[in-house]
mmCIF file of C-alpha atoms and ligand atoms in Angstrom:
data_model
loop_
_atom_site.group_PDB
_atom_site.id
_atom_site.type_symbol
_atom_site.label_atom_id
_atom_site.label_comp_id
_atom_site.label_asym_id
_atom_site.label_seq_id
_atom_site.Cartn_x
_atom_site.Cartn_y
_atom_site.Cartn_z
ATOM 1 C CA UNK A 23 -49.254 191.891 229.264
ATOM 2 C CA UNK A 24 -45.852 192.909 228.429
ATOM 3 C CA UNK A 25 -42.780 190.580 226.252
ATOM 4 C CA UNK A 26 -40.492 193.046 225.815
ATOM 5 C CA UNK A 27 -37.201 191.943 225.289
ATOM 6 C CA UNK A 28 -37.861 188.528 225.396
ATOM 7 C CA UNK A 29 -36.416 185.993 222.734
ATOM 8 C CA UNK A 30 -39.006 184.302 220.389
ATOM 9 C CA UNK A 31 -37.057 180.199 219.551
ATOM 10 C CA UNK A 32 -39.244 178.481 220.684
ATOM 11 C CA UNK A 33 -43.140 177.603 221.441
ATOM 12 C CA UNK A 34 -42.042 175.776 224.491
ATOM 13 C CA UNK A 35 -40.645 179.018 226.208
ATOM 14 C CA UNK A 36 -43.962 181.025 226.181
ATOM 15 C CA UNK A 37 -47.512 180.236 227.798
ATOM 16 C CA UNK A 38 -50.512 179.174 226.621
ATOM 17 C CA UNK A 39 -51.584 183.233 227.735
ATOM 18 C CA UNK A 40 -48.861 184.002 225.897
ATOM 19 C CA UNK A 41 -48.812 182.380 222.896
ATOM 20 C CA UNK A 42 -53.091 183.681 222.592
ATOM 21 C CA UNK A 43 -51.803 187.292 223.385
ATOM 22 C CA UNK A 44 -49.829 186.644 220.115
ATOM 23 C CA UNK A 45 -52.345 185.698 217.784
ATOM 24 C CA UNK A 46 -54.731 187.929 219.558
ATOM 25 C CA UNK A 47 -52.443 190.559 218.824
ATOM 26 C CA UNK A 48 -51.688 189.618 215.301
ATOM 27 C CA UNK A 49 -55.404 189.343 214.300
ATOM 28 C CA UNK A 50 -55.431 192.844 215.688
ATOM 29 C CA UNK A 51 -53.232 194.493 213.685
ATOM 30 C CA UNK A 52 -54.506 192.378 210.504
ATOM 31 C CA UNK A 53 -58.109 194.320 211.457
ATOM 32 C CA UNK A 54 -55.781 197.741 211.628
ATOM 33 C CA UNK A 55 -53.925 196.948 208.114
ATOM 34 C CA UNK A 56 -56.840 195.829 206.333
ATOM 35 C CA UNK A 57 -58.801 199.625 207.659
ATOM 36 C CA UNK A 58 -55.398 201.509 206.501
ATOM 37 C CA UNK A 59 -54.744 202.330 210.261
ATOM 38 C CA UNK A 60 -50.966 202.935 210.745
ATOM 39 C CA UNK A 61 -49.862 201.760 213.003
ATOM 40 C CA UNK A 62 -46.035 202.842 212.551
ATOM 41 C CA UNK A 63 -45.716 202.546 216.971
ATOM 42 C CA UNK A 64 -41.493 201.144 216.673
ATOM 43 C CA UNK A 65 -40.132 204.340 214.285
ATOM 44 C CA UNK A 66 -36.480 204.787 214.813
ATOM 45 C CA UNK A 67 -35.542 201.237 215.229
ATOM 46 C CA UNK A 68 -33.366 198.938 213.157
ATOM 47 C CA UNK A 69 -33.469 195.145 212.710
ATOM 48 C CA UNK A 70 -30.988 192.339 210.733
ATOM 49 C CA UNK A 71 -32.609 189.745 208.890
ATOM 50 C CA UNK A 72 -30.156 185.921 208.599
ATOM 51 C CA UNK A 73 -31.330 183.592 206.725
ATOM 52 C CA UNK A 74 -28.278 180.693 205.971
ATOM 53 C CA UNK A 75 -31.280 178.797 204.479
ATOM 54 C CA UNK A 76 -33.451 180.375 201.362
ATOM 55 C CA UNK A 77 -37.233 181.692 202.178
ATOM 56 C CA UNK A 78 -39.935 183.723 200.394
ATOM 57 C CA UNK A 79 -42.846 183.986 202.529
ATOM 58 C CA UNK A 80 -40.970 184.556 205.885
ATOM 59 C CA UNK A 81 -38.517 187.119 204.198
ATOM 60 C CA UNK A 82 -41.232 188.970 203.058
ATOM 61 C CA UNK A 83 -43.448 188.891 206.785
ATOM 62 C CA UNK A 84 -40.358 190.396 208.225
ATOM 63 C CA UNK A 85 -39.472 193.341 205.698
ATOM 64 C CA UNK A 86 -43.372 194.757 205.568
ATOM 65 C CA UNK A 87 -44.255 193.957 208.767
ATOM 66 C CA UNK A 88 -41.061 196.617 209.699
ATOM 67 C CA UNK A 89 -42.148 198.192 207.139
ATOM 68 C CA UNK A 90 -45.193 199.073 208.067
ATOM 69 C CA UNK A 91 -44.107 199.400 211.749
ATOM 70 C CA UNK A 92 -41.327 202.006 211.171
ATOM 71 C CA UNK A 93 -38.620 200.008 210.914
ATOM 72 C CA UNK A 94 -35.309 199.468 208.610
ATOM 73 C CA UNK A 95 -33.880 196.688 207.903
ATOM 74 C CA UNK A 96 -30.708 195.407 206.742
ATOM 75 C CA UNK A 97 -30.481 191.378 205.347
ATOM 76 C CA UNK A 98 -27.977 189.250 205.435
ATOM 77 C CA UNK A 99 -26.857 187.148 203.162
ATOM 78 C CA UNK A 100 -24.101 184.631 204.707
ATOM 79 C CA UNK A 101 -22.949 184.252 201.530
ATOM 80 C CA UNK A 102 -21.590 187.328 201.675
ATOM 81 C CA UNK A 103 -20.759 188.222 205.435
ATOM 82 C CA UNK A 104 -18.645 187.435 207.664
ATOM 83 C CA UNK A 105 -21.121 184.831 209.756
ATOM 84 C CA UNK A 106 -20.025 181.883 210.596
ATOM 85 C CA UNK A 107 -16.932 181.856 208.276
ATOM 86 C CA UNK A 108 -14.984 184.617 209.676
ATOM 87 C CA UNK A 109 -16.777 185.369 212.605
ATOM 88 C CA UNK A 110 -18.381 182.779 215.462
ATOM 89 C CA UNK A 111 -21.663 183.053 216.093
ATOM 90 C CA UNK A 112 -20.574 184.588 219.438
ATOM 91 C CA UNK A 113 -18.672 187.161 218.163
ATOM 92 C CA UNK A 114 -21.302 188.101 215.031
ATOM 93 C CA UNK A 115 -24.503 188.179 217.920
ATOM 94 C CA UNK A 116 -22.087 190.480 219.790
ATOM 95 C CA UNK A 117 -21.339 193.100 217.400
ATOM 96 C CA UNK A 118 -25.336 192.930 215.852
ATOM 97 C CA UNK A 119 -26.787 193.396 219.497
ATOM 98 C CA UNK A 120 -24.371 196.759 218.969
ATOM 99 C CA UNK A 121 -26.299 198.247 216.143
ATOM 100 C CA UNK A 122 -29.769 196.565 215.891
ATOM 101 C CA UNK A 123 -33.239 196.205 218.235
ATOM 102 C CA UNK A 124 -33.614 192.457 216.742
ATOM 103 C CA UNK A 125 -32.613 190.057 215.101
ATOM 104 C CA UNK A 126 -34.081 187.239 213.206
ATOM 105 C CA UNK A 127 -32.272 183.835 211.599
ATOM 106 C CA UNK A 128 -33.082 181.163 209.754
ATOM 107 C CA UNK A 129 -30.567 178.441 209.325
ATOM 108 C CA UNK A 130 -29.847 174.886 210.544
ATOM 109 C CA UNK A 131 -30.020 173.787 214.224
ATOM 110 C CA UNK A 132 -31.441 175.143 217.330
ATOM 111 C CA UNK A 133 -28.047 175.720 218.817
ATOM 112 C CA UNK A 134 -27.503 177.922 217.086
ATOM 113 C CA UNK A 135 -30.616 180.556 217.242
ATOM 114 C CA UNK A 136 -29.853 179.470 221.013
ATOM 115 C CA UNK A 137 -26.347 181.003 220.925
ATOM 116 C CA UNK A 138 -27.324 183.788 218.647
ATOM 117 C CA UNK A 139 -29.604 184.675 221.808
ATOM 118 C CA UNK A 140 -27.395 184.068 224.327
ATOM 119 C CA UNK A 141 -24.944 186.682 222.978
ATOM 120 C CA UNK A 142 -27.351 189.091 221.497
ATOM 121 C CA UNK A 143 -28.236 191.599 224.316
ATOM 122 C CA UNK A 144 -31.503 192.359 221.939
ATOM 123 C CA UNK A 145 -35.075 189.832 220.567
ATOM 124 C CA UNK A 146 -33.879 187.561 218.695
ATOM 125 C CA UNK A 147 -36.360 185.768 216.633
ATOM 126 C CA UNK A 148 -36.356 181.990 215.065
ATOM 127 C CA UNK A 149 -37.308 182.593 211.031
ATOM 128 C CA UNK A 150 -36.739 178.738 210.907
ATOM 129 C CA UNK A 151 -34.339 175.815 211.968
ATOM 130 C CA UNK A 152 -34.268 172.202 211.911
ATOM 131 C CA UNK A 153 -36.064 171.416 214.835
ATOM 132 C CA UNK A 154 -39.121 174.719 215.066
ATOM 133 C CA UNK A 155 -40.630 176.897 213.174
ATOM 134 C CA UNK A 156 -42.129 179.045 215.746
ATOM 135 C CA UNK A 157 -43.432 182.081 213.972
ATOM 136 C CA UNK A 158 -45.104 180.034 211.859
ATOM 137 C CA UNK A 159 -47.187 178.664 214.306
ATOM 138 C CA UNK A 160 -49.073 181.982 215.299
ATOM 139 C CA UNK A 161 -49.646 182.345 211.258
ATOM 140 C CA UNK A 162 -51.840 179.142 211.106
ATOM 141 C CA UNK A 163 -53.121 179.253 214.650
ATOM 142 C CA UNK A 164 -54.716 182.477 213.739
ATOM 143 C CA UNK A 165 -55.818 180.777 210.752
ATOM 144 C CA UNK A 166 -57.846 177.949 212.373
ATOM 145 C CA UNK A 167 -59.037 180.220 214.595
ATOM 146 C CA UNK A 168 -60.265 182.687 212.327
ATOM 147 C CA UNK A 169 -62.003 179.120 210.543
ATOM 148 C CA UNK A 170 -63.612 177.424 213.531
ATOM 149 C CA UNK A 171 -64.214 181.212 215.957
ATOM 150 C CA UNK A 172 -61.940 178.735 219.361
ATOM 151 C CA UNK A 173 -59.414 176.527 218.649
ATOM 152 C CA UNK A 174 -59.565 174.332 221.862
ATOM 153 C CA UNK A 175 -60.946 171.373 221.466
ATOM 154 C CA UNK A 176 -60.297 170.583 217.261
ATOM 155 C CA UNK A 177 -59.112 167.383 216.240
ATOM 156 C CA UNK A 178 -55.689 168.935 213.714
ATOM 157 C CA UNK A 179 -54.438 166.088 212.052
ATOM 158 C CA UNK A 180 -50.083 166.637 210.556
ATOM 159 C CA UNK A 181 -50.120 164.101 207.933
ATOM 160 C CA UNK A 182 -46.771 163.568 206.572
ATOM 161 C CA UNK A 183 -42.557 163.685 208.164
ATOM 162 C CA UNK A 184 -44.099 164.338 211.997
ATOM 163 C CA UNK A 185 -40.305 164.852 212.947
ATOM 164 C CA UNK A 186 -38.871 168.523 212.107
ATOM 165 C CA UNK A 187 -39.586 171.479 212.329
ATOM 166 C CA UNK A 188 -42.982 171.747 211.621
ATOM 167 C CA UNK A 189 -43.965 168.506 212.960
ATOM 168 C CA UNK A 190 -42.442 169.378 216.475
ATOM 169 C CA UNK A 191 -43.932 173.177 216.548
ATOM 170 C CA UNK A 192 -47.486 172.121 215.425
ATOM 171 C CA UNK A 193 -46.847 169.491 218.550
ATOM 172 C CA UNK A 194 -45.632 171.404 220.906
ATOM 173 C CA UNK A 195 -48.279 174.259 219.780
ATOM 174 C CA UNK A 196 -51.723 172.279 219.636
ATOM 175 C CA UNK A 197 -50.287 171.184 222.879
ATOM 176 C CA UNK A 198 -50.426 174.468 224.862
ATOM 177 C CA UNK A 199 -53.274 175.448 223.489
ATOM 178 C CA UNK A 200 -55.773 172.658 224.872
ATOM 179 C CA UNK A 201 -55.827 170.689 220.642
ATOM 180 C CA UNK A 202 -55.803 167.464 220.135
ATOM 181 C CA UNK A 203 -52.770 166.398 217.865
ATOM 182 C CA UNK A 204 -52.904 163.598 215.793
ATOM 183 C CA UNK A 205 -49.270 163.047 214.180
ATOM 184 C CA UNK A 206 -50.452 160.579 211.329
ATOM 185 C CA UNK A 207 -47.786 158.559 209.368
ATOM 186 C CA UNK A 208 -45.103 155.764 209.040
ATOM 187 C CA UNK A 209 -43.233 155.262 212.658
ATOM 188 C CA UNK A 210 -40.166 156.324 211.415
ATOM 189 C CA UNK A 211 -41.163 159.915 211.575
ATOM 190 C CA UNK A 212 -43.289 160.181 214.543
ATOM 191 C CA UNK A 213 -41.898 163.091 216.625
ATOM 192 C CA UNK A 214 -38.689 162.388 218.906
ATOM 193 C CA UNK A 215 -39.685 160.284 222.150
ATOM 194 C CA UNK A 216 -38.641 163.511 224.071
ATOM 195 C CA UNK A 217 -40.826 165.951 222.889
ATOM 196 C CA UNK A 218 -43.226 163.858 222.882
ATOM 197 C CA UNK A 219 -43.544 163.076 226.706
ATOM 198 C CA UNK A 220 -43.077 166.865 226.685
ATOM 199 C CA UNK A 221 -46.446 167.901 225.003
ATOM 200 C CA UNK A 222 -47.770 164.570 226.698
ATOM 201 C CA UNK A 223 -47.036 166.829 230.262
ATOM 202 C CA UNK A 224 -48.121 170.146 229.037
ATOM 203 C CA UNK A 225 -50.998 167.822 227.249
ATOM 204 C CA UNK A 226 -52.363 167.163 230.750
ATOM 205 C CA UNK A 227 -52.658 170.612 231.940
ATOM 206 C CA UNK A 228 -54.865 172.348 229.193
ATOM 207 C CA UNK A 229 -56.363 169.528 228.301
ATOM 208 C CA UNK A 230 -55.025 168.602 224.942
ATOM 209 C CA UNK A 231 -54.659 165.247 223.989
ATOM 210 C CA UNK A 232 -51.081 163.738 221.375
ATOM 211 C CA UNK A 233 -51.785 160.434 219.742
ATOM 212 C CA UNK A 234 -49.250 159.018 217.396
ATOM 213 C CA UNK A 235 -50.670 156.514 214.866
ATOM 214 C CA UNK A 236 -49.779 154.935 211.104
ATOM 215 C CA UNK A 237 -53.626 154.109 210.876
ATOM 216 C CA UNK A 238 -54.918 157.005 208.337
ATOM 217 C CA UNK A 239 -58.584 156.355 209.423
ATOM 218 C CA UNK A 240 -58.596 156.454 212.275
ATOM 219 C CA UNK A 241 -56.066 160.256 211.919
ATOM 220 C CA UNK A 242 -58.659 161.554 209.686
ATOM 221 C CA UNK A 243 -62.066 160.481 211.128
ATOM 222 C CA UNK A 244 -63.709 163.583 212.564
ATOM 223 C CA UNK A 245 -60.390 166.039 211.647
ATOM 224 C CA UNK A 246 -61.127 169.402 211.479
ATOM 225 C CA UNK A 247 -57.769 170.115 210.265
ATOM 226 C CA UNK A 248 -55.658 168.292 208.186
ATOM 227 C CA UNK A 249 -52.028 169.685 207.709
ATOM 228 C CA UNK A 250 -48.960 168.695 205.849
ATOM 229 C CA UNK A 251 -45.622 170.041 204.665
ATOM 230 C CA UNK A 252 -42.465 168.896 202.276
ATOM 231 C CA UNK A 253 -41.302 165.282 202.292
ATOM 232 C CA UNK A 254 -37.411 166.924 202.103
ATOM 233 C CA UNK A 255 -37.365 169.697 203.806
ATOM 234 C CA UNK A 256 -34.323 172.462 202.839
ATOM 235 C CA UNK A 257 -30.636 171.414 203.928
ATOM 236 C CA UNK A 258 -31.414 167.486 203.526
ATOM 237 C CA UNK A 259 -30.113 165.013 200.894
ATOM 238 C CA UNK A 260 -31.769 164.767 198.051
ATOM 239 C CA UNK A 261 -30.317 161.422 198.018
ATOM 240 C CA UNK A 262 -33.221 160.408 200.926
ATOM 241 C CA UNK A 263 -36.096 161.478 198.242
ATOM 242 C CA UNK A 264 -36.318 157.952 197.563
ATOM 243 C CA UNK A 265 -37.276 156.399 200.561
ATOM 244 C CA UNK A 266 -39.010 159.711 201.489
ATOM 245 C CA UNK A 267 -41.310 159.305 198.243
ATOM 246 C CA UNK A 268 -41.565 155.188 199.212
ATOM 247 C CA UNK A 269 -42.509 155.971 203.704
ATOM 248 C CA UNK A 270 -44.525 159.274 202.973
ATOM 249 C CA UNK A 271 -46.840 158.540 199.480
ATOM 250 C CA UNK A 272 -49.609 156.158 201.844
ATOM 251 C CA UNK A 273 -49.083 160.160 204.199
ATOM 252 C CA UNK A 274 -49.984 161.692 201.290
ATOM 253 C CA UNK A 275 -53.278 164.308 201.495
ATOM 254 C CA UNK A 276 -55.955 163.750 198.642
ATOM 255 C CA UNK A 277 -59.238 163.943 198.286
ATOM 256 C CA UNK A 278 -59.550 160.109 200.631
ATOM 257 C CA UNK A 279 -57.829 161.576 203.958
ATOM 258 C CA UNK A 280 -60.889 164.236 203.894
ATOM 259 C CA UNK A 281 -63.707 161.748 203.368
ATOM 260 C CA UNK A 282 -64.145 161.096 206.608
ATOM 261 C CA UNK A 283 -62.947 164.555 208.544
ATOM 262 C CA UNK A 284 -65.668 166.742 209.388
ATOM 263 C CA UNK A 285 -67.697 168.580 206.786
ATOM 264 C CA UNK A 286 -65.955 171.592 207.909
ATOM 265 C CA UNK A 287 -62.531 170.543 207.488
ATOM 266 C CA UNK A 288 -59.989 172.818 206.373
ATOM 267 C CA UNK A 289 -56.115 172.325 203.970
ATOM 268 C CA UNK A 290 -53.525 173.803 206.000
ATOM 269 C CA UNK A 291 -49.418 174.681 204.666
ATOM 270 C CA UNK A 292 -46.391 176.071 205.775
ATOM 271 C CA UNK A 293 -45.972 176.362 201.452
ATOM 272 C CA UNK A 294 -44.498 176.123 199.454
ATOM 273 C CA UNK A 295 -45.844 173.251 198.328
ATOM 274 C CA UNK A 296 -45.239 170.689 195.965
ATOM 275 C CA UNK A 297 -48.161 170.177 194.443
ATOM 276 C CA UNK A 298 -48.229 169.772 190.472
ATOM 277 C CA UNK A 299 -45.342 169.518 188.328
ATOM 278 C CA UNK A 300 -44.487 173.651 187.889
ATOM 279 C CA UNK A 301 -41.969 173.831 190.014
ATOM 280 C CA UNK A 302 -37.666 172.523 189.180
ATOM 281 C CA UNK A 303 -38.066 170.415 192.079
ATOM 282 C CA UNK A 304 -40.971 168.451 191.423
ATOM 283 C CA UNK A 305 -40.272 168.308 187.660
ATOM 284 C CA UNK A 306 -37.060 166.586 189.094
ATOM 285 C CA UNK A 307 -38.464 164.543 191.005
ATOM 286 C CA UNK A 308 -41.227 163.385 188.131
ATOM 287 C CA UNK A 309 -38.448 162.564 186.104
ATOM 288 C CA UNK A 310 -36.680 160.363 188.775
ATOM 289 C CA UNK A 311 -39.940 158.723 190.787
ATOM 290 C CA UNK A 312 -42.661 159.538 188.300
ATOM 291 C CA UNK A 313 -44.942 161.536 190.526
ATOM 292 C CA UNK A 314 -46.953 164.396 189.532
ATOM 293 C CA UNK A 315 -47.591 166.020 193.021
ATOM 294 C CA UNK A 316 -45.803 165.021 196.889
ATOM 295 C CA UNK A 317 -47.384 165.140 199.665
ATOM 296 C CA UNK A 318 -50.996 167.169 198.710
ATOM 297 C CA UNK A 319 -52.688 166.681 195.853
ATOM 298 C CA UNK A 320 -53.169 169.738 193.391
ATOM 299 C CA UNK A 321 -56.888 169.265 194.048
ATOM 300 C CA UNK A 322 -57.049 169.302 197.810
ATOM 301 C CA UNK A 323 -54.216 172.179 197.126
ATOM 302 C CA UNK A 324 -56.172 174.319 194.754
ATOM 303 C CA UNK A 325 -59.611 172.851 196.357
ATOM 304 C CA UNK A 326 -62.718 174.947 198.916
ATOM 305 C CA UNK A 327 -60.675 173.423 202.249
ATOM 306 C CA UNK A 328 -57.971 174.580 201.545
ATOM 307 C CA UNK A 329 -56.715 177.822 202.969
ATOM 308 C CA UNK A 330 -53.326 178.061 202.000
ATOM 309 C CA UNK A 331 -53.016 181.258 201.015
ATOM 310 C CA UNK A 332 -54.798 182.870 204.155
ATOM 311 C CA UNK A 333 -52.609 181.287 206.921
ATOM 312 C CA UNK A 334 -49.300 182.839 203.999
ATOM 313 C CA UNK A 335 -50.805 185.935 204.505
ATOM 314 C CA UNK A 336 -50.728 185.522 207.968
ATOM 315 C CA UNK A 337 -47.400 185.022 208.475
ATOM 316 C CA UNK A 338 -47.235 189.123 208.165
ATOM 317 C CA UNK A 339 -49.304 189.327 210.591
ATOM 318 C CA UNK A 340 -47.807 187.708 213.416
ATOM 319 C CA UNK A 341 -44.655 188.185 212.522
ATOM 320 C CA UNK A 342 -45.594 192.119 213.250
ATOM 321 C CA UNK A 343 -47.695 191.198 216.257
ATOM 322 C CA UNK A 344 -43.827 189.261 217.362
ATOM 323 C CA UNK A 345 -41.766 192.075 216.481
ATOM 324 C CA UNK A 346 -44.599 194.761 218.477
ATOM 325 C CA UNK A 347 -44.919 192.134 221.382
ATOM 326 C CA UNK A 348 -40.901 192.139 221.655
ATOM 327 C CA UNK A 349 -39.769 195.580 221.131
ATOM 328 C CA UNK A 350 -42.215 197.741 222.805
ATOM 329 C CA UNK A 351 -42.444 199.045 226.326
HETATM 330 N N1 CP B 1 -43.106 178.326 204.722
HETATM 331 C C1 CP B 1 -42.178 179.910 205.075
HETATM 332 O O1 CP B 1 -41.693 179.653 206.136
HETATM 333 O O2 CP B 1 -41.978 179.906 203.629
HETATM 334 P P1 CP B 1 -40.175 180.268 203.513
HETATM 335 O O3 CP B 1 -40.089 179.403 203.193
HETATM 336 O O4 CP B 1 -40.246 181.371 201.952
HETATM 337 O O5 CP B 1 -40.132 181.768 204.202
HETATM 338 N N1 NVA B 2 -39.823 171.817 207.220
HETATM 339 C C1 NVA B 2 -39.665 172.737 205.768
HETATM 340 C C2 NVA B 2 -41.069 173.595 205.886
HETATM 341 C C3 NVA B 2 -40.438 174.917 205.458
HETATM 342 C C4 NVA B 2 -41.283 176.822 205.463
HETATM 343 C C5 NVA B 2 -38.756 173.121 205.837
HETATM 344 O O1 NVA B 2 -37.829 173.104 206.733
HETATM 345 O O2 NVA B 2 -37.971 173.571 204.486
#
């Protein structure tokens, strides 16, 4: 299989075979790294990372993966570059495409990363937009496969804000890989109809199922994976916190949410997570609303079912696989 020259903007653009190929490659590169084997196959190449939103995992994953592959990296902070201010996305894309072999972009609307890709002439990787977070998907699927030895047929339950980048991306990925996706949340937070219809269509070919429900018992019974994400995403106004807490607190991932899940069920979260008061935002929310933990309780986050740090590590191996696949012959 060759993915050379391809953009990585959303998994809607990738076939189940291509997605599986990337998960396999991530697994192979992880194994090589653990063995200390050098795999610097992209020596001489250069990549640029553009972050319009903050990041720990994604930025570090791109940088470490690029270095492991022998590439050089430029980190571009939009506040000190011309991007979007004095220079359009299209012009920036054409300039960067002349200097770099690949471009990572994290920002707001999906249309921006699509526009970068249209003009760059080199692979563009989506490091998160409001709509999608595709590099996270390869890491998440690798993590699930490491735990269950398979993906097809597993019951994957997403609780919380299911109409943003994580919910959208996970629904698409589960549909493509033949998994049983359940969005369990207040119906205001169900993914958009158009995307649900797209996924149901894909599911009819792969054997996946797509369920949207407000019923926690129905959703979590026999679950293999329970996944959540923050209730307020980067770029959203602070003013929405009150409504989100009101609407989504019933869908907090706590010990009760796991009561009806399988013995072997795991907890996942893309991170960062609000599971205690050791963050500035956690403190602010505590002072205003009295909550000590939000989308996940500390008990679950720190408990034996939690695989969140394996998941975080797998970001690096997956991003390495994505870059290697799209840049190598
Ligand atoms: N999960 C994730 O994308 O983390 P960062 O925001 O730290 O990159
Ligand atoms: N939904 C979150 C994901 C962070 C990785 C956000 O966009 O902030």
